[in-house]
mmCIF file of C-alpha atoms in Angstrom:
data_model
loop_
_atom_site.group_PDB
_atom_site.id
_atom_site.type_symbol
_atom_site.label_atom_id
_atom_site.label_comp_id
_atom_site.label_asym_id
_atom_site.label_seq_id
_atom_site.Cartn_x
_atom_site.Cartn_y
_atom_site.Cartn_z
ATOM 1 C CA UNK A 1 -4.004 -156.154 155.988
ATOM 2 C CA UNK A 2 -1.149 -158.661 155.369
ATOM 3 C CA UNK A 3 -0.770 -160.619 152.262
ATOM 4 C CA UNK A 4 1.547 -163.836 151.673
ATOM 5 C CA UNK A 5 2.297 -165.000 148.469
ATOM 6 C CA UNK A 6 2.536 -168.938 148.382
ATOM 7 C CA UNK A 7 5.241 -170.231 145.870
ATOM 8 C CA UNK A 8 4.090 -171.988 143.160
ATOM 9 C CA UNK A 9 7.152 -174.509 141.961
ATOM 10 C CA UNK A 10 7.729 -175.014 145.451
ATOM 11 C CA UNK A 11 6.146 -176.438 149.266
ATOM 12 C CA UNK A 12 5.647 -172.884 151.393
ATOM 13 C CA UNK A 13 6.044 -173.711 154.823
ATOM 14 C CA UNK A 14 4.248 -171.796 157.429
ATOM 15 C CA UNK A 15 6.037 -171.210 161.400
ATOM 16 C CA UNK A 16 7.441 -169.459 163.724
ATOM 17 C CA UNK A 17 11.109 -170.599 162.648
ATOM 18 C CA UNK A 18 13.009 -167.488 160.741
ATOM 19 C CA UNK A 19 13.614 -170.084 157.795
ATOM 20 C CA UNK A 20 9.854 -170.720 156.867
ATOM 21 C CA UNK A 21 8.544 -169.265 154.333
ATOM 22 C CA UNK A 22 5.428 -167.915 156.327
ATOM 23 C CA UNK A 23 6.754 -167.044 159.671
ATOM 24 C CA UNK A 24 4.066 -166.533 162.366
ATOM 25 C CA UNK A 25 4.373 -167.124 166.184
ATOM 26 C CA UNK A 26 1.928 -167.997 169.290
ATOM 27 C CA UNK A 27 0.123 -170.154 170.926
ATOM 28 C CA UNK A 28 -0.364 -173.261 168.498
ATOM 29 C CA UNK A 29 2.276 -172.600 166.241
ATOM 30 C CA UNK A 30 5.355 -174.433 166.043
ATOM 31 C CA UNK A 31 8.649 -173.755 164.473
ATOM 32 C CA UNK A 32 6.846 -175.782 161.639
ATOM 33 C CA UNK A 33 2.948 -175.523 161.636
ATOM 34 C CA UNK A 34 1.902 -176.459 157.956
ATOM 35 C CA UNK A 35 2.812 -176.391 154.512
ATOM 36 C CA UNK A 36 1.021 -174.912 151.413
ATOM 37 C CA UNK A 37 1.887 -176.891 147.884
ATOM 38 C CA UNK A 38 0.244 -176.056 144.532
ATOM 39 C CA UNK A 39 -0.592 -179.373 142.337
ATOM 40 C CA UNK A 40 -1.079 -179.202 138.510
ATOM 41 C CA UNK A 41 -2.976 -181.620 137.152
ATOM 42 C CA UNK A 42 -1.323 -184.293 134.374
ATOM 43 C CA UNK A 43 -3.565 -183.041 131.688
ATOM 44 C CA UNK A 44 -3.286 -179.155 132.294
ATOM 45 C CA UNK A 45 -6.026 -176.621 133.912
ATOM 46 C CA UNK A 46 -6.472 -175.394 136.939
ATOM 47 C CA UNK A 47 -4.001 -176.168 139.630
ATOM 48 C CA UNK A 48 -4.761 -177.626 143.216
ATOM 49 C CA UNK A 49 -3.792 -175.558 146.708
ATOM 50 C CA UNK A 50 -3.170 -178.291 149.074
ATOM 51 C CA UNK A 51 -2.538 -177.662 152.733
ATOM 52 C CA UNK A 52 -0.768 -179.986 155.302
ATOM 53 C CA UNK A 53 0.327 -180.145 158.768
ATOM 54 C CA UNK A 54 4.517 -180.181 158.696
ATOM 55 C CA UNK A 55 6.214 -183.326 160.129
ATOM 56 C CA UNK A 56 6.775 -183.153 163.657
ATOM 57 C CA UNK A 57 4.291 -180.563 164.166
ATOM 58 C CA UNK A 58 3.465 -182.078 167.484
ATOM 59 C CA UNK A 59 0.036 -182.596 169.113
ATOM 60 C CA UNK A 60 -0.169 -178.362 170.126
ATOM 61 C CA UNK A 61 0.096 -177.514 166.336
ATOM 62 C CA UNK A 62 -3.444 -175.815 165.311
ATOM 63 C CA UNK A 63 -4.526 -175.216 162.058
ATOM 64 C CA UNK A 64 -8.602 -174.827 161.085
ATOM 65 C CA UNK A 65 -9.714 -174.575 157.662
ATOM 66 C CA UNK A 66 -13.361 -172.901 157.649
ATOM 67 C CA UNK A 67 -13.745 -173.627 161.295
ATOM 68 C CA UNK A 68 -12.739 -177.946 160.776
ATOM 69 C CA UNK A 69 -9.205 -178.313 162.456
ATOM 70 C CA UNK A 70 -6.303 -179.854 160.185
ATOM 71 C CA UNK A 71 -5.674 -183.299 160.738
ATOM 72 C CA UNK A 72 -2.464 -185.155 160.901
ATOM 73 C CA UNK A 73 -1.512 -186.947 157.277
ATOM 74 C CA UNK A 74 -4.724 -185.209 156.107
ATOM 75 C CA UNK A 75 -3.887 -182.785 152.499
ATOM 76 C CA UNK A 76 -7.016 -180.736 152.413
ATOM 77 C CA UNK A 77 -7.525 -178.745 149.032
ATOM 78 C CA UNK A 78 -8.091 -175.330 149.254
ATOM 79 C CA UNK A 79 -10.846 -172.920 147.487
ATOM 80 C CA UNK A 80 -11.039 -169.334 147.188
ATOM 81 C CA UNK A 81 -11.739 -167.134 150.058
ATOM 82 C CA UNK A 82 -11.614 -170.077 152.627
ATOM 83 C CA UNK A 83 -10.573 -169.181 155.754
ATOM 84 C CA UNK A 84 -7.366 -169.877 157.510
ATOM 85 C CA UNK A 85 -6.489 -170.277 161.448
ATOM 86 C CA UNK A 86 -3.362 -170.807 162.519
ATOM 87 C CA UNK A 87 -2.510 -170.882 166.163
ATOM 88 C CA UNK A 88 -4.972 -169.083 167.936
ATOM 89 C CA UNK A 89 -4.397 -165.679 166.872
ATOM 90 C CA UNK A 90 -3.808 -165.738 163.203
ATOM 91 C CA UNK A 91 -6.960 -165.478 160.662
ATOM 92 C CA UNK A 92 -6.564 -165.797 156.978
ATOM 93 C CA UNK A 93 -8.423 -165.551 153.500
ATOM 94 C CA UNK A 94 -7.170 -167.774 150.494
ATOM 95 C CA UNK A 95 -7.456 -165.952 147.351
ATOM 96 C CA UNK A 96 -6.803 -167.522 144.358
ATOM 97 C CA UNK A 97 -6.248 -165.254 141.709
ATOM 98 C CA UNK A 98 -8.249 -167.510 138.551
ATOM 99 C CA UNK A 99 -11.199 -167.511 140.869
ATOM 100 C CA UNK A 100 -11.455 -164.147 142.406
ATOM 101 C CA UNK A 101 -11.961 -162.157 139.505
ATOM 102 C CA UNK A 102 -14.412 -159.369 139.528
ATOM 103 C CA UNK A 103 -13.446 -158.847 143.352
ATOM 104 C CA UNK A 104 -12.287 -155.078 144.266
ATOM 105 C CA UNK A 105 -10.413 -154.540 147.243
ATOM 106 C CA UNK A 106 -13.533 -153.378 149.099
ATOM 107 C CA UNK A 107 -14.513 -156.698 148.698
ATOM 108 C CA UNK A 108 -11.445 -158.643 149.902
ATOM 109 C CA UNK A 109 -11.477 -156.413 153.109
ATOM 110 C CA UNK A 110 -14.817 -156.647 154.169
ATOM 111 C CA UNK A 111 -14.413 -160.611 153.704
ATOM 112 C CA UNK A 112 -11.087 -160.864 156.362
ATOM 113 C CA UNK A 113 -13.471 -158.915 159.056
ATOM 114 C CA UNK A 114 -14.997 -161.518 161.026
ATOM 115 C CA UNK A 115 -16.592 -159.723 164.257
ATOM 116 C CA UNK A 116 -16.596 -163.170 166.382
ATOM 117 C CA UNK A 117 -13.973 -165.385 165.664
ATOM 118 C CA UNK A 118 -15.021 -167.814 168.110
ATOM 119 C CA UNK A 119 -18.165 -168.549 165.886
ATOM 120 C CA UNK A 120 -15.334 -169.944 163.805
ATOM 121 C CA UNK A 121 -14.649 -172.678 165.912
ATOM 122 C CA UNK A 122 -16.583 -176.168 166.139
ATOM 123 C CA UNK A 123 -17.397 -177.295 170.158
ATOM 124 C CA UNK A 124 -16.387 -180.716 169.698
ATOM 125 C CA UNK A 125 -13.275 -180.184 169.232
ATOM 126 C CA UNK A 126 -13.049 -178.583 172.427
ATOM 127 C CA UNK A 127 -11.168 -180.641 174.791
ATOM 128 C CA UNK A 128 -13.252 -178.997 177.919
ATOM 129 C CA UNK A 129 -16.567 -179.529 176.104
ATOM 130 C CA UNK A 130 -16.039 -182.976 175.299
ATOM 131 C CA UNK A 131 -15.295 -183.485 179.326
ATOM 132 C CA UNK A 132 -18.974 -182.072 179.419
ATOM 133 C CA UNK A 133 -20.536 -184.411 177.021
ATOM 134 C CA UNK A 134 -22.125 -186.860 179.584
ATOM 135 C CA UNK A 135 -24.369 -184.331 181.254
ATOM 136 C CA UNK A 136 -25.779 -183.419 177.913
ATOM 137 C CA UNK A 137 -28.609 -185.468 176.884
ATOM 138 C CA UNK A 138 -30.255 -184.417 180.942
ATOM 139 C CA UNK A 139 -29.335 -180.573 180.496
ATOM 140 C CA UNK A 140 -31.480 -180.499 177.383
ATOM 141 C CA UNK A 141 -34.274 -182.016 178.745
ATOM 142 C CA UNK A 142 -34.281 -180.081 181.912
ATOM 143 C CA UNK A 143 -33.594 -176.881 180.175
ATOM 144 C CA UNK A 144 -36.119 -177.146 177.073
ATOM 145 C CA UNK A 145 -35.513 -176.225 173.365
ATOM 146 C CA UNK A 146 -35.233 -172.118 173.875
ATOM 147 C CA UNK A 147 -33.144 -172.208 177.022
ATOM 148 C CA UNK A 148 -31.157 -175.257 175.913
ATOM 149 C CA UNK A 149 -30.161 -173.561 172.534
ATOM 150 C CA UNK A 150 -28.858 -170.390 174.514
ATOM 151 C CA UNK A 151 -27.064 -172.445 176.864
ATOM 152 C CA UNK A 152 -24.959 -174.564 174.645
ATOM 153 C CA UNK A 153 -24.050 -171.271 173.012
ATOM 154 C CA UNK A 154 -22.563 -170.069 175.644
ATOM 155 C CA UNK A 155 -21.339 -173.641 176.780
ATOM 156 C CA UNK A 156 -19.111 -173.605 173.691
ATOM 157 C CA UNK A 157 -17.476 -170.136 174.179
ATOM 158 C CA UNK A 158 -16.822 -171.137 177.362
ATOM 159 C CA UNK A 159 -15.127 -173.923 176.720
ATOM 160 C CA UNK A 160 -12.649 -172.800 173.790
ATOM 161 C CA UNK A 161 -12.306 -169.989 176.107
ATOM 162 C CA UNK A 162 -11.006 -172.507 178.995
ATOM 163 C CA UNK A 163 -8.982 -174.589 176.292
ATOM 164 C CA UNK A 164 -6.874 -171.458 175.203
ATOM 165 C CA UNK A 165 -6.452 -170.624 178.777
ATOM 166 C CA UNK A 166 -4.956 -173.798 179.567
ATOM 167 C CA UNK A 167 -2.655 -173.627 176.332
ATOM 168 C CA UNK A 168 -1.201 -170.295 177.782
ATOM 169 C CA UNK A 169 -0.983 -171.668 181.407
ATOM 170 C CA UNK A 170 1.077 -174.626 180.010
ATOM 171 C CA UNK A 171 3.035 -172.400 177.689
ATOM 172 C CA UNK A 172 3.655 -169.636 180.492
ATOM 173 C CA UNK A 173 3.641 -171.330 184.217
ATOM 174 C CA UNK A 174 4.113 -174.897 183.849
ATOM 175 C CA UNK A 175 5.696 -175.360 186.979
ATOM 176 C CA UNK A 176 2.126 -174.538 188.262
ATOM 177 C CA UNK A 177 0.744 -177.569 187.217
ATOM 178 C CA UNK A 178 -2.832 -175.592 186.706
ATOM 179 C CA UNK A 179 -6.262 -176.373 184.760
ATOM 180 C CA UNK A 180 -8.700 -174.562 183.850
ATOM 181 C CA UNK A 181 -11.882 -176.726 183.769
ATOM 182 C CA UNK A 182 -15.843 -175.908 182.887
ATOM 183 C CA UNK A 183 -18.035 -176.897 185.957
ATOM 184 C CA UNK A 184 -21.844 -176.542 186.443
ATOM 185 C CA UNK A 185 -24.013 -175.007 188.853
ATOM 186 C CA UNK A 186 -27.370 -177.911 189.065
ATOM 187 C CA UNK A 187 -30.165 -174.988 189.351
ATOM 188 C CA UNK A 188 -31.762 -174.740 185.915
ATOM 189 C CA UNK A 189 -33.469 -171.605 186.947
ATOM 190 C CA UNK A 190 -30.947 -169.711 187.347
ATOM 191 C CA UNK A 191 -30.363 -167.626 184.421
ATOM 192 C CA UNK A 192 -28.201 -169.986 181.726
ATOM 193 C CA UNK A 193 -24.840 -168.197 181.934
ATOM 194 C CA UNK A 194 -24.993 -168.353 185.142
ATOM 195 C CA UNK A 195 -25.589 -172.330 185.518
ATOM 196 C CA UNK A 196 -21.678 -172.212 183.818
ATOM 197 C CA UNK A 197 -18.895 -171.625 186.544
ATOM 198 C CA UNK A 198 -15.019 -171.700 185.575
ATOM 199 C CA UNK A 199 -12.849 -173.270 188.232
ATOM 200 C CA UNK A 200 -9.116 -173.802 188.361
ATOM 201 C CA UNK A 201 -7.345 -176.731 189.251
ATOM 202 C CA UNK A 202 -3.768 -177.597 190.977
ATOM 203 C CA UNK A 203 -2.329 -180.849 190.745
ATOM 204 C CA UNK A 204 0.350 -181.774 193.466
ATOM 205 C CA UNK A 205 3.412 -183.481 192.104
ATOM 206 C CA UNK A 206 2.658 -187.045 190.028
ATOM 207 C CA UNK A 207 5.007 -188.782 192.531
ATOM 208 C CA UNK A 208 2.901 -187.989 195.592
ATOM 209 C CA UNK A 209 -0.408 -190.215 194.185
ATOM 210 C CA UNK A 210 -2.695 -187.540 196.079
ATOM 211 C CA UNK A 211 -5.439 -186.437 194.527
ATOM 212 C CA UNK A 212 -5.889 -183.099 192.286
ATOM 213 C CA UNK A 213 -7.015 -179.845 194.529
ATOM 214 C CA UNK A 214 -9.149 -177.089 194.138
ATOM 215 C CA UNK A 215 -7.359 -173.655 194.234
#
């Protein structure tokens, strides 16, 4: 288990640059992600943990607090044992010190152990689910309350699994030109994983005007 202190007089900035103060690297993370900064109030007491994404961050930066994603401009205050997310591969507890007392260590690990991080994550932020959203309001109906509920579950795994996998496609091969995209098989009786089908896409070059093809 890996612990990072966050300075308290000064802004702790989290990214895969050698500089930061928090360095971390993969998919999501920038040479500057985010930065932590500690705010005591005018009148004295309890100071705030506020957490930022870093100018120029970009539009790939990913940072979830308790499963919400990190807005640009947005300072989001902090509380202990909130969980952290940066990137795509990096989980993290906030403990604050004035609030966790009367936790033993037992404690603090059994709280970082989170069997299925994916349960973490909200579906609309998904970029592939929200390609899916029209067909929703029919699927439910067709598929009923039991079927419907197991189906969405899946739906969403699905497609944060498809978003990473296009994140590493870009990162890795982006000569390719490939996408990963959530498709779906019309036959509601079929069991519900199998109604969801993962294809791949590859585009031809932008100056061509043809359209996308299935690979």
């Amino acid at each position: 288990c890996l612990a990072y202190a966050v300075r308290m007089t000064a802004a702790t900035v989290v990214g895969s640059h050698p500089d930061c103060g928090i360095v971390l690297s993969g998919l999501g993370i920038p040479e500057r992600l985010c930065v932590f900064e500690c705010k005591a109030p005018p009148g004295g007491g309890p100071g705030e943990l506020l957490v930022s994404l870093a100018d120029g961050a970009g539009p790939r930066a990913r940072v979830r607090v308790n499963g919400v994603a990190l807005r640009p401009g947005e300072a989001r205050q902090l509380g202990n044992m909130d969980r952290i997310v940066f990137g795509r591969a990096h989980a993290m507890r906030v403990v604050l010190p004035a609030a966790a007392e009367g936790w033993d260590v037992q404690d603090l690990e059994q709280s970082c152990f989170e069997q299925d991080m994916l349960k973490l994550l909200l579906p609309d932020e998904s970029e592939a689910w929200s390609e899916m959203q029209l067909y929703f309001n029919d699927l439910w109906q067709r598929l009923g309350e039991d079927r419907g509920n197991e189906f969405f579950a899946h739906l969403g795994e699905a497609s944060h699994l498809v978003d990473e996998a296009n994140e590493i496609t870009t990162e890795m091969r982006p000569s390719d030109r490939l996408k990963f995209e959530v498709e779906l098989v019309w036959d509601i009786n079929r069991d519900v994983r199998d109604i969801i089908v993962i294809r791949v896409m590859q585009f031809n070059e932008v100056e061509t005007g043809v359209l996308p093809v299935l690979a």
